Coordinates of C-alpha atoms in Angstrom, one line a residue:
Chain A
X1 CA 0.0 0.0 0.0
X2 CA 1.2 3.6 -1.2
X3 CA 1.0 6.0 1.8
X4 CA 0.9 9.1 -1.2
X5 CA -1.8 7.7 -3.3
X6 CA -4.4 7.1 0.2
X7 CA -3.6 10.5 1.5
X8 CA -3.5 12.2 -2.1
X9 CA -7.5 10.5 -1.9
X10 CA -7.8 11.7 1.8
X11 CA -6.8 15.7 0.6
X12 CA -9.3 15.4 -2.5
X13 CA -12.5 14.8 0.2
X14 CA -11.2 16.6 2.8
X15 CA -11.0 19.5 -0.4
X16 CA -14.6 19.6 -1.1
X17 CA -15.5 20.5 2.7
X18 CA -14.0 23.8 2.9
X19 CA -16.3 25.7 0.7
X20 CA -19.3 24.1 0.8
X21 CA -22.1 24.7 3.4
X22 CA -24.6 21.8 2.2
X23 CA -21.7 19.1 2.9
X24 CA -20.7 20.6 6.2
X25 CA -24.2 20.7 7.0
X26 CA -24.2 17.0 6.3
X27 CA -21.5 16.3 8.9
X28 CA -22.9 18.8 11.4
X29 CA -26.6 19.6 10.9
X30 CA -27.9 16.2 10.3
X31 CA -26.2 14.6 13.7
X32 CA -27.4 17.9 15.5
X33 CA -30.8 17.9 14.6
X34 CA -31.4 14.2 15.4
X35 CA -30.3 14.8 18.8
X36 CA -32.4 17.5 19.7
X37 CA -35.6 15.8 18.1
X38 CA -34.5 12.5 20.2
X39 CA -33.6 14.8 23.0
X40 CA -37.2 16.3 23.6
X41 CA -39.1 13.0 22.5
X42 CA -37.3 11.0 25.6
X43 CA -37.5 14.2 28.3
X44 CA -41.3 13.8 27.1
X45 CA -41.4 10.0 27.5
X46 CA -39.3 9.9 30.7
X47 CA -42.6 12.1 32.3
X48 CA -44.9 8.9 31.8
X49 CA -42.6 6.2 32.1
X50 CA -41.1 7.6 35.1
X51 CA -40.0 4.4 36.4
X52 CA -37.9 3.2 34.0
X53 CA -34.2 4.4 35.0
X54 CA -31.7 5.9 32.7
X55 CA -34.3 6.1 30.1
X56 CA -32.5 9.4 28.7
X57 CA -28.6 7.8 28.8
X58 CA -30.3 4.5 27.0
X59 CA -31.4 6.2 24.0
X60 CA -29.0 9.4 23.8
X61 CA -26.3 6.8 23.9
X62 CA -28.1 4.7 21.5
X63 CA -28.4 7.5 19.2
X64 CA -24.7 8.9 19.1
X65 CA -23.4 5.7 18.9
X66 CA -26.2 4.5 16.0
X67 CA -24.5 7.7 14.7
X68 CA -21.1 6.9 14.7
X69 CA -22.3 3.7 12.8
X70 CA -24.1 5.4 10.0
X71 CA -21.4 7.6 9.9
X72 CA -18.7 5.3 9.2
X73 CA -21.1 3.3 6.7
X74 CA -21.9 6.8 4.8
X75 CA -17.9 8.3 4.9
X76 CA -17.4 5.8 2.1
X77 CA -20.2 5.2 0.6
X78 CA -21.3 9.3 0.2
X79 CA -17.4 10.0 -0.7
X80 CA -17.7 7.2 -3.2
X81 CA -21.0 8.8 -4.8
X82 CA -18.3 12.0 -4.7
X83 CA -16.0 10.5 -7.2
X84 CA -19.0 9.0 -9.2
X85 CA -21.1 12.7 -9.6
X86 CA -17.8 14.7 -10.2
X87 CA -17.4 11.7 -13.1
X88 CA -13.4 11.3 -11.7
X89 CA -13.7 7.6 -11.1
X90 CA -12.0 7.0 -14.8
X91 CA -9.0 9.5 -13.7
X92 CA -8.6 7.7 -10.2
X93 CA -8.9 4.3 -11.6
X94 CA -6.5 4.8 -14.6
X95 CA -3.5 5.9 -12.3
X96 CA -1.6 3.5 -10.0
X97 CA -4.1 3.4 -7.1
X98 CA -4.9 -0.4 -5.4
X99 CA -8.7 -0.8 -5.2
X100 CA -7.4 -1.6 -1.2
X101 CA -5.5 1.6 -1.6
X102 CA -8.9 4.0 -2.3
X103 CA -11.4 2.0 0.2
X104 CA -8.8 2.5 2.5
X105 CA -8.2 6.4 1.7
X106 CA -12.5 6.8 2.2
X107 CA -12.1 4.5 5.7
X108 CA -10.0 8.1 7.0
X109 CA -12.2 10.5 5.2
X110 CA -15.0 8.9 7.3
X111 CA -13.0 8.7 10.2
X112 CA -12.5 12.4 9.7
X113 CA -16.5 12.9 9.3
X114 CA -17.3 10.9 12.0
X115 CA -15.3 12.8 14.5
X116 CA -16.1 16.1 13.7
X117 CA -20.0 14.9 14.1
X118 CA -19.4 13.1 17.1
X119 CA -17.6 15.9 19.0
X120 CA -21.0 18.1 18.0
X121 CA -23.2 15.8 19.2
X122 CA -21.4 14.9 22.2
X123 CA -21.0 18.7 22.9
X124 CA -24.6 19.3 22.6
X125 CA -25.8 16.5 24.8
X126 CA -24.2 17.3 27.1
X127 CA -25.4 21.1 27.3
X128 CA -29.1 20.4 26.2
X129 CA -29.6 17.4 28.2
X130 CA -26.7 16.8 30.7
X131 CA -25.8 13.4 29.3
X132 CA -22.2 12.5 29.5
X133 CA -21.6 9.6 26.9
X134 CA -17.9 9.5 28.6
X135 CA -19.7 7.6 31.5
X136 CA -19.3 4.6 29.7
X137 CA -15.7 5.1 30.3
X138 CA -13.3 2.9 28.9
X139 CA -15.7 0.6 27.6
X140 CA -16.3 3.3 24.7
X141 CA -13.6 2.9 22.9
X142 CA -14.1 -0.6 21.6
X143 CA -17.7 0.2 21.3
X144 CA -17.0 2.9 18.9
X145 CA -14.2 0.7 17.0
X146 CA -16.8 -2.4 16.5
X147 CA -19.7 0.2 15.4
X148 CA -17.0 2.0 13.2
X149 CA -15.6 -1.3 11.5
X150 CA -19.4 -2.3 10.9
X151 CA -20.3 0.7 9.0
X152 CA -17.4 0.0 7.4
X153 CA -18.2 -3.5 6.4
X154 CA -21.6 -2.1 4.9
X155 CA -20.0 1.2 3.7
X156 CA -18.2 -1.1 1.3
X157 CA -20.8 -3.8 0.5
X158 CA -23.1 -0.1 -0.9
X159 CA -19.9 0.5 -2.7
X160 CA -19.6 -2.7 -4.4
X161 CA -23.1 -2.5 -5.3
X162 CA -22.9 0.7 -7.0
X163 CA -20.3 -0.6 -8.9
X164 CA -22.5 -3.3 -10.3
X165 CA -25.8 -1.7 -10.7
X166 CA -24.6 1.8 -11.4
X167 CA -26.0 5.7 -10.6
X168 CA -29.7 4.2 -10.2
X169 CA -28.6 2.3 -6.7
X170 CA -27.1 5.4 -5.2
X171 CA -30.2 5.6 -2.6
X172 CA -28.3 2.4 -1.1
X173 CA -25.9 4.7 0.0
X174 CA -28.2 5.9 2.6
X175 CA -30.7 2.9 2.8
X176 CA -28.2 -0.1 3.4
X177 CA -27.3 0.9 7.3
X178 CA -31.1 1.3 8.1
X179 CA -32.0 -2.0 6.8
X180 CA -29.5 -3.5 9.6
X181 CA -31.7 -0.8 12.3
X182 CA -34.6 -3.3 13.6
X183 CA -32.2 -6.0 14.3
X184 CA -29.3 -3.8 15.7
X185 CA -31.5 -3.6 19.2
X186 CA -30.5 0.4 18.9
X187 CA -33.1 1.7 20.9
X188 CA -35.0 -1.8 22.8
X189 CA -33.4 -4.5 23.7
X190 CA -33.0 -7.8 21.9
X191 CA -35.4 -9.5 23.6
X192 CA -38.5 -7.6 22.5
X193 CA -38.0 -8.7 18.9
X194 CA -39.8 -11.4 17.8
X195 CA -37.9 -14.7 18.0
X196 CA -36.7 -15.3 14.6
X197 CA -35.5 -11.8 14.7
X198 CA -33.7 -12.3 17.8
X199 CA -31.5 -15.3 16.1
X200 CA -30.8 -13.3 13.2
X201 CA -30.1 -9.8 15.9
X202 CA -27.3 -12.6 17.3
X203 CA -25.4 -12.0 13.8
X204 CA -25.1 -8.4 13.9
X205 CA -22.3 -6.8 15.4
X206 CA -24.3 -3.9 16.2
X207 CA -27.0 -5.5 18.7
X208 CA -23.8 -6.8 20.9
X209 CA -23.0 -3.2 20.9
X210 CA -25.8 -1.5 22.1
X211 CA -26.7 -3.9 24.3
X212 CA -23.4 -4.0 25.8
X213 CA -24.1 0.1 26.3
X214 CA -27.4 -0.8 28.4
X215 CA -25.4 -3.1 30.9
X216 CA -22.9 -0.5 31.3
X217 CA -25.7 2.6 31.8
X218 CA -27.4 -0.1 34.2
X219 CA -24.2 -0.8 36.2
X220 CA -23.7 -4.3 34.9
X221 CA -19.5 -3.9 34.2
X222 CA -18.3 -4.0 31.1
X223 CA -20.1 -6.7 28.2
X224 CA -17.0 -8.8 27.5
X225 CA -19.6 -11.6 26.2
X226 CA -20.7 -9.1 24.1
X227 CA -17.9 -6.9 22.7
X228 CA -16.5 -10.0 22.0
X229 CA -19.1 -11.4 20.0
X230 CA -19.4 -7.9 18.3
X231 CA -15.5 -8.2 17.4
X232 CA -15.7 -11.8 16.0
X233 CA -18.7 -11.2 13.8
X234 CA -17.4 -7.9 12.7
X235 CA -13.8 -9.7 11.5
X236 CA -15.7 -11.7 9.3
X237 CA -18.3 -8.9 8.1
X238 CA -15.3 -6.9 6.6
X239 CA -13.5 -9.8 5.4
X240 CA -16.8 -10.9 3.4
X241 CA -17.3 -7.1 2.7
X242 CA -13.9 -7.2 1.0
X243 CA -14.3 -10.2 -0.9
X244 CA -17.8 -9.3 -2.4
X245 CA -16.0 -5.7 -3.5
X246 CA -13.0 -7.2 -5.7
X247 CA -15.5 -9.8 -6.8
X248 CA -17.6 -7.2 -8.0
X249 CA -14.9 -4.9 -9.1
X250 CA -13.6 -8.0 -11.3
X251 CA -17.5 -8.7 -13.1
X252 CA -17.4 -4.7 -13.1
X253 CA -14.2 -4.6 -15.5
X254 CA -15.2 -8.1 -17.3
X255 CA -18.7 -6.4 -18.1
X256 CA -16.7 -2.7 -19.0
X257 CA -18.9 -1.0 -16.5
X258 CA -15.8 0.6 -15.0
X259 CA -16.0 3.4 -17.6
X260 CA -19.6 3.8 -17.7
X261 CA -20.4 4.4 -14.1
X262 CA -22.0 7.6 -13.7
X263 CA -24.0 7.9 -17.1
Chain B
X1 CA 5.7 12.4 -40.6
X2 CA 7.7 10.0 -38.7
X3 CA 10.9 11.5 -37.8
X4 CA 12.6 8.8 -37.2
X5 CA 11.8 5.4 -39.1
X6 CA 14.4 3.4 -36.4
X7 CA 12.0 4.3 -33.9
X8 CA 9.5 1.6 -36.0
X9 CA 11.7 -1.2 -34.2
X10 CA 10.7 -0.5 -30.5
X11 CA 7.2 -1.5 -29.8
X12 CA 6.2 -0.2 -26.9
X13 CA 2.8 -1.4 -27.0
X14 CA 2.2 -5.1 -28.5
X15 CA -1.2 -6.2 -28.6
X16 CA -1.9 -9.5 -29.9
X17 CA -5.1 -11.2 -30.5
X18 CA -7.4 -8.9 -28.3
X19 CA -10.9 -9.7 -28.2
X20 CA -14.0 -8.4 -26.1
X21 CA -17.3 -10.1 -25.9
X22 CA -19.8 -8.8 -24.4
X23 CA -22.9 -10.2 -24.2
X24 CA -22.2 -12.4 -27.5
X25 CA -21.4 -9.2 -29.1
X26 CA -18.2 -9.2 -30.4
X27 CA -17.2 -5.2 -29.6
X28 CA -13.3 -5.9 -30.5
X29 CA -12.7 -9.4 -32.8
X30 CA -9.0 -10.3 -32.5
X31 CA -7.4 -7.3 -33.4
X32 CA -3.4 -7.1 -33.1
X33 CA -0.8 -4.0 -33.4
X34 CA 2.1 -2.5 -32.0
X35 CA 2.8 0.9 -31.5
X36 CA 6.5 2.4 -31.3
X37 CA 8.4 4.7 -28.9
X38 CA 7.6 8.2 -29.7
X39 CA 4.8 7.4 -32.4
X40 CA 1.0 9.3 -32.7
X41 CA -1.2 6.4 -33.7
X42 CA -5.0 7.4 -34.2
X43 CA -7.4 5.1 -33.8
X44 CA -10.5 5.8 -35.9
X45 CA -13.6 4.0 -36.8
X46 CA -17.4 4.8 -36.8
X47 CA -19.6 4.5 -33.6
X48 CA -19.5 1.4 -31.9
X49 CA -16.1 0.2 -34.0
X50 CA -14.7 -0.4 -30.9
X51 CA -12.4 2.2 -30.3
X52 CA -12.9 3.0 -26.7
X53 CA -13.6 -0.8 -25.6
X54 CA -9.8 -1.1 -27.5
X55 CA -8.9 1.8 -24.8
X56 CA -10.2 0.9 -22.2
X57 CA -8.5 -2.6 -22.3
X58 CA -5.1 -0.7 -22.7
X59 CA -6.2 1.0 -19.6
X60 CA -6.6 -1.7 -17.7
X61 CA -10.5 -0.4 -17.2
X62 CA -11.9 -3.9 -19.0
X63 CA -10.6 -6.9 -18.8
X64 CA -10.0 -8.4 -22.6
X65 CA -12.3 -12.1 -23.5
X66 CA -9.3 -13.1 -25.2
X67 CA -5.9 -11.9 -26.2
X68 CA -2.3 -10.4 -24.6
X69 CA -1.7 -6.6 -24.3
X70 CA 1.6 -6.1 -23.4
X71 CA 3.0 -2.5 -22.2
X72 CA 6.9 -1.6 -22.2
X73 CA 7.0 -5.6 -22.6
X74 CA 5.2 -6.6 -19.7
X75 CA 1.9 -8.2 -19.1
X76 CA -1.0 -5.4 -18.2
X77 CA -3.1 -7.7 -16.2
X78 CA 0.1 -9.0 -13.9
X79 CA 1.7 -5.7 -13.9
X80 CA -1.1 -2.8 -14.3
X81 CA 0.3 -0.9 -11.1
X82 CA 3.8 -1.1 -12.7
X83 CA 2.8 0.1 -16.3
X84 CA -0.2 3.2 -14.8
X85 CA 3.0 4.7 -13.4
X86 CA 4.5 5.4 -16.5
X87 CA 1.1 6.2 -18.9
X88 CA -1.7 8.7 -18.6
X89 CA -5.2 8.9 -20.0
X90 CA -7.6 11.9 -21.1
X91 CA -11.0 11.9 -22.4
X92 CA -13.1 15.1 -23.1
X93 CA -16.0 12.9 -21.6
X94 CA -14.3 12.6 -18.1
X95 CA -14.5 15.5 -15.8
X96 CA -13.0 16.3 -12.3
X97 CA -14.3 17.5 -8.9
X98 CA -16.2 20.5 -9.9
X99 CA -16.2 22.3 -6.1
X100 CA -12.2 21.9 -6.3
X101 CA -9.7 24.3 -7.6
X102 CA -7.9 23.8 -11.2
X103 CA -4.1 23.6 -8.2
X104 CA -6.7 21.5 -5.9
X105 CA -7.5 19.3 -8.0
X106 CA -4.0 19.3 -10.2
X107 CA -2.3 18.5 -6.7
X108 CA -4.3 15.8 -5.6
X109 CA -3.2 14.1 -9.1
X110 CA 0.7 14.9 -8.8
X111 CA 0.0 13.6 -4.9
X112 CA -1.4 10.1 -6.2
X113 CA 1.5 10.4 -9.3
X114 CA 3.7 10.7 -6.1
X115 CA 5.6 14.0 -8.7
X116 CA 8.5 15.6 -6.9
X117 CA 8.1 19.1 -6.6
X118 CA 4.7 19.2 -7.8
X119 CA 3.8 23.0 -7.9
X120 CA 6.1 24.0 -10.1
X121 CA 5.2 21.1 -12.6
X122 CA 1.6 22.4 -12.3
X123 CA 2.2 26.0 -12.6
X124 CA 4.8 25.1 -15.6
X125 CA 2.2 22.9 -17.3
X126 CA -0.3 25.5 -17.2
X127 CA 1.8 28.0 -18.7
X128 CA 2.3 25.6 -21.4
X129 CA -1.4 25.6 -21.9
X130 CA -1.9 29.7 -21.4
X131 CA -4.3 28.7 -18.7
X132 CA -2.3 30.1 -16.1
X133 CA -4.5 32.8 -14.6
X134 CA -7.7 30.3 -14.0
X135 CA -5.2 28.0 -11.0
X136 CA -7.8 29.2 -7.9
X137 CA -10.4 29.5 -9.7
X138 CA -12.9 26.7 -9.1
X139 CA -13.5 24.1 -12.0
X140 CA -17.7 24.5 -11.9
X141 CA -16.9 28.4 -13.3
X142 CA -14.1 26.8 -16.0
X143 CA -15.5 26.7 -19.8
X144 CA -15.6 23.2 -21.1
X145 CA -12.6 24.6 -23.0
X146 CA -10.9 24.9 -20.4
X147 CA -11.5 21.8 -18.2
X148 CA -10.4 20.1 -21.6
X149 CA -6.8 21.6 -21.1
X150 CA -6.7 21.3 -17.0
X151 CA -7.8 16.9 -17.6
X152 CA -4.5 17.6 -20.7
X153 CA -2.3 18.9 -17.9
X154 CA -3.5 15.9 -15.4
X155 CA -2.7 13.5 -18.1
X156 CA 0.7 15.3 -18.5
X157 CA 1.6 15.7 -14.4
X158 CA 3.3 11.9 -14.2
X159 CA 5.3 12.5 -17.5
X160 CA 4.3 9.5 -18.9
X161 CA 5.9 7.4 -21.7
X162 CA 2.5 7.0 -23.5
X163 CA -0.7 9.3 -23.1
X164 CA -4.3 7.9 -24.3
X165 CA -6.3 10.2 -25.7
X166 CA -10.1 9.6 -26.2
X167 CA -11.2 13.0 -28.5
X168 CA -8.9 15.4 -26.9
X169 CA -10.2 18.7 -29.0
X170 CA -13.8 17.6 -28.7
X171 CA -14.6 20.7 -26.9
X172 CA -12.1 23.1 -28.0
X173 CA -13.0 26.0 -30.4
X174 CA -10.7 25.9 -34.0
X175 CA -8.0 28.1 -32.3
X176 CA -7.3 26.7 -28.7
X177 CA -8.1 22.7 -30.5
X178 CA -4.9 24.3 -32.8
X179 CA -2.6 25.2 -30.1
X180 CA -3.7 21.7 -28.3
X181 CA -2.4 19.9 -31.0
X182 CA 0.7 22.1 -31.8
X183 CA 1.6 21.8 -27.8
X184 CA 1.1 17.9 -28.0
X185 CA 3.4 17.6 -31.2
X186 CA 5.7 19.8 -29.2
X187 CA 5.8 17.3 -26.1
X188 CA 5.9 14.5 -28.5
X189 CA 8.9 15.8 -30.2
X190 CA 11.0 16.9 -26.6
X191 CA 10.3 14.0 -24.6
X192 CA 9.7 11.3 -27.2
X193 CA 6.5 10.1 -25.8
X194 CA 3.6 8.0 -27.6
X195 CA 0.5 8.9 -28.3
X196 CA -2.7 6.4 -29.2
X197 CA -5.5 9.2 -30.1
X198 CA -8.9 8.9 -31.0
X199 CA -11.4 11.7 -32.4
X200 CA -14.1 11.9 -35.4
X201 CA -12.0 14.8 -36.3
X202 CA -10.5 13.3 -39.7
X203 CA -8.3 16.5 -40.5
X204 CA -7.2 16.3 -37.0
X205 CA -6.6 12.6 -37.6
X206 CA -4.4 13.2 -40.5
X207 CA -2.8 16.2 -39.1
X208 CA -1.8 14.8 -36.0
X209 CA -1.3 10.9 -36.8
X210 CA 2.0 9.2 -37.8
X211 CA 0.0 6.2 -38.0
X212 CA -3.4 5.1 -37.9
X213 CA -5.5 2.6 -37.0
X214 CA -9.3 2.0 -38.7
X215 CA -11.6 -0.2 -36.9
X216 CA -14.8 -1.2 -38.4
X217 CA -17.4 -3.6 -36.0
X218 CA -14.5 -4.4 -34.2
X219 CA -11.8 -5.0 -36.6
X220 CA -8.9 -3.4 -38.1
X221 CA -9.5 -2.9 -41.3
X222 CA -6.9 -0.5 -42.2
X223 CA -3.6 0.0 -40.5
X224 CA -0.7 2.3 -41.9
X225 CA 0.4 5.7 -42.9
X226 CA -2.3 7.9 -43.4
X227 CA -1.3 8.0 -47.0
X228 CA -1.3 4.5 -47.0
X229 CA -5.1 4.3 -46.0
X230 CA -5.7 6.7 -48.4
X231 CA -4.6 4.7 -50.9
X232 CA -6.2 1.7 -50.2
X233 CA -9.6 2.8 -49.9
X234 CA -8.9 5.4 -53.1
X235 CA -10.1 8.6 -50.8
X236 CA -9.1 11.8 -51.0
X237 CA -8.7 12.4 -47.5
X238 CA -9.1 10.6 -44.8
X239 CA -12.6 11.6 -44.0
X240 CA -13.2 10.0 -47.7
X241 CA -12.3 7.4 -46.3
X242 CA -14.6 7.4 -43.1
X243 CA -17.4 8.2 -45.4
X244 CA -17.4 5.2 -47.5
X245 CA -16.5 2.7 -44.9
X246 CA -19.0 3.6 -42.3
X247 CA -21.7 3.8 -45.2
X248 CA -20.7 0.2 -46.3
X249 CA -19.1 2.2 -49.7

């Protein structure tokens, strides 16, 4: 891997933020607005379900960390759709560059994005409702890492399918991470899904997460069963992810598609 | 044309047997050529002749059904991050990030080229193309003109041994398409670089070619001086010679 040819990729994204407002308003309006919304709608739900502790840490946490997912997911997918709008795919894939080499470069670019939302959101959590998402601790930080390497996982899966099926399946780009939602357990635990649900909730990374984040708001220690679980299945979600892009990127040059993506 | 006929014995490209299916549609049928150090060939043909399919395979953007491309004697598909170091590729119909500056975007180019010292190969390259002046400006308020020259001077940035060019001029007006060609001669001429060039523009063609290439439904059916092709179909130009093959003359 060429250090130059990522961060040349890295610059180009990083490029489009500084003059324009309607892509910094999708790293910091969208997170910002969710959390006020969700903010009000649990301060109004804790008043009649009043006996149900930590109701405003369990779904405040939920919803930054949900965040930090989407995020991840939507740093390479969105900078993907980037390259395909500004029709530069052709000039990126005609010079040197590994495919490994650009999903790698979009992996920082939504790195990058994901931090500068999640330091608004945690900012403004904290002021609006006096929720502290650093009282899960240490526990956060492979939290955060499993939620980041499963948006990843999916961010590249959308990719892969843009490639195939070309401009028309952009709306995956923002569709693929809420299809995982229902079975992620975000915002109600596992155990209210239906059964069948529940098995297939045991195969997503995400659901070991955010129910790891309830034990640790309820004072249950950290979820070792579970970040463990989350880490395991994640290793094999971005392996498969990365096997289903270069198999797809391999039909996508057999079929010539390469040159046409964008029309 | 040629300036020098020794250069005819050091392919550079060798393309043997290259054949694209797709679908059962036979978009390139086992064509094979060479091309030599410091040559313009044009590749010409009507629509759907397979001209782009051919470039795209030398691009390493489609893989070929059948057939061996080799490029500076190496195999593309075993060596394509070896051989995209040393070539570069243009098309009027590819643009770049639009919200980025002409240097933004030029940089991020000589960053993935990995070019020593890449401002002043930028700033001298657009001087080349008297486009100095539009560097900050943003490449949504560039004329199509314009972009045309900035994707020339990307193609340019990594100094490569052989630049594709998929209808350079197509967007140029008959004085800046002039200086274009003038400026790619020149480049040709200093730094001995080939060319493989595509356009409908048959004067251009002639002008420009040392070489050329005529693919009809996927085949060559033509291949020599422009002269040569002349000759053999009895036109009196080259876009004579379009005419009568692409209406089945």
């Amino acid at each position: 891997m060429k250090i130059h040819r990522v961060l040349a990729l890295v610059i180009r994204h990083l490029y489009l933020y500084k003059r324009s407002i309607p892509r910094l308003m999708e790293v910091f309006y969208w997170p910002f607005l969710d959390l006020v919304i969700w903010g009000f709608i649990t301060i109004y739900l804790t008043k009649f379900k009043g006996t149900l502790p930590d109701f405003i840490a369990f779904l405040l946490g939920a919803l930054i960390l949900w965040d930090i997912l989407f995020r991840s997911q939507q740093g390479l997918s969105v900078s993907f759709l980037e390259d395909m709008w500004a029709r530069n795919l052709l000039n990126i894939f005609v010079s040197p560059i590994r495919p490994i080499e650009y999903i790698f470069a979009l992996m920082l670019v939504s790195i990058v994005k994901l931090l500068l939302a999640s330091i608004v959101m945690v900012i403004f959590a904290w002021l609006f409702y006096s929720f502290n998402i650093f009282l899960l601790g240490l526990s956060l930080i492979p939290m955060i890492v499993n939620l980041v390497i499963m948006g990843w996982g999916l961010g590249i899966i959308t990719m892969a399918l843009i490639l195939r099926l070309g401009q028309e399946a952009e709306v995956l780009a923002w569709a693929v991470a809420f299809l995982f939602q229902p079975v992620s357990a975000v915002f109600y635990p596992v155990s209210v899904l239906p059964p069948f649900l529940q098995t297939i909730a045991q195969f997503i990374p995400a659901s070991h997460i955010f129910e790891g984040m309830r034990i640790i708001i309820s004072g249950g220690g950290f979820p070792m069963h579970d970040v463990l679980w989350a880490t395991a299945l994640n290793f094999i979600y971005i392996l498969t992810a990365l096997v289903f892009f270069y198999w797809n990127f391999s039909i996508v040059r057999r079929k010539g598609l390469l040159a046409r993506i964008g029309e | 044309m040629i300036e020098d006929v020794n250069m005819l014995t050091n392919p550079i490209v060798e393309i043997s047997g290259l054949t694209k299916i797709f679908n059962g549609l036979r978009a390139v049928d086992n064509i094979s050529f060479e091309m030599y150090v410091g040559e313009i060939l044009g590749l010409l043909g009507p629509n759907g002749a397979g001209k782009t399919t051919t470039l795209q395979m030398l691009l390493a953007l489609t893989t070929p059904t059948s057939g061996d491309i080799k490029i500076f004697g190496l195999d593309l598909e075993r060596n394509r991050e070896k051989i995209l170091k040393e070539v570069n590729f243009s098309s009027s119909y590819v643009a770049m990030p639009y919200s980025l500056t002409v240097m933004e975007n030029l940089m991020v180019f000589a960053r993935l080229y990995n070019i020593k010292n890449p401002q002043a190969r930028i700033v001298g390259l657009l001087k080349d193309f008297e486009i100095e002046e539009i560097k900050d400006k943003t490449v949504r308020s560039l004329s199509s003109g314009q972009i045309t020259r900035v994707c020339l001077i990307k193609a340019l940035l990594n100094e490569p041994k052989i630049l594709f060019l998929d209808e350079p001029t197509a967007s140029l007006d008959p004085d800046i398409a002039d200086k274009t060609r003038r400026l790619l001669k020149k480049i040709k001429k200093e730094r001995g670089i080939s060319i493989l060039y595509t356009s409908h523009n048959m004067r251009e063609m002639e002008e420009m070619s040392d070489r050329i290439i005529f693919l009809d439904k996927g085949r060559i059916i033509a291949m020599g001086r422009p002269e040569e092709v002349r000759a053999q179909f009895k036109g009196e130009s080259l876009e004579d010679v379009f005419l009568k093959i692409a209406r089945q003359l």
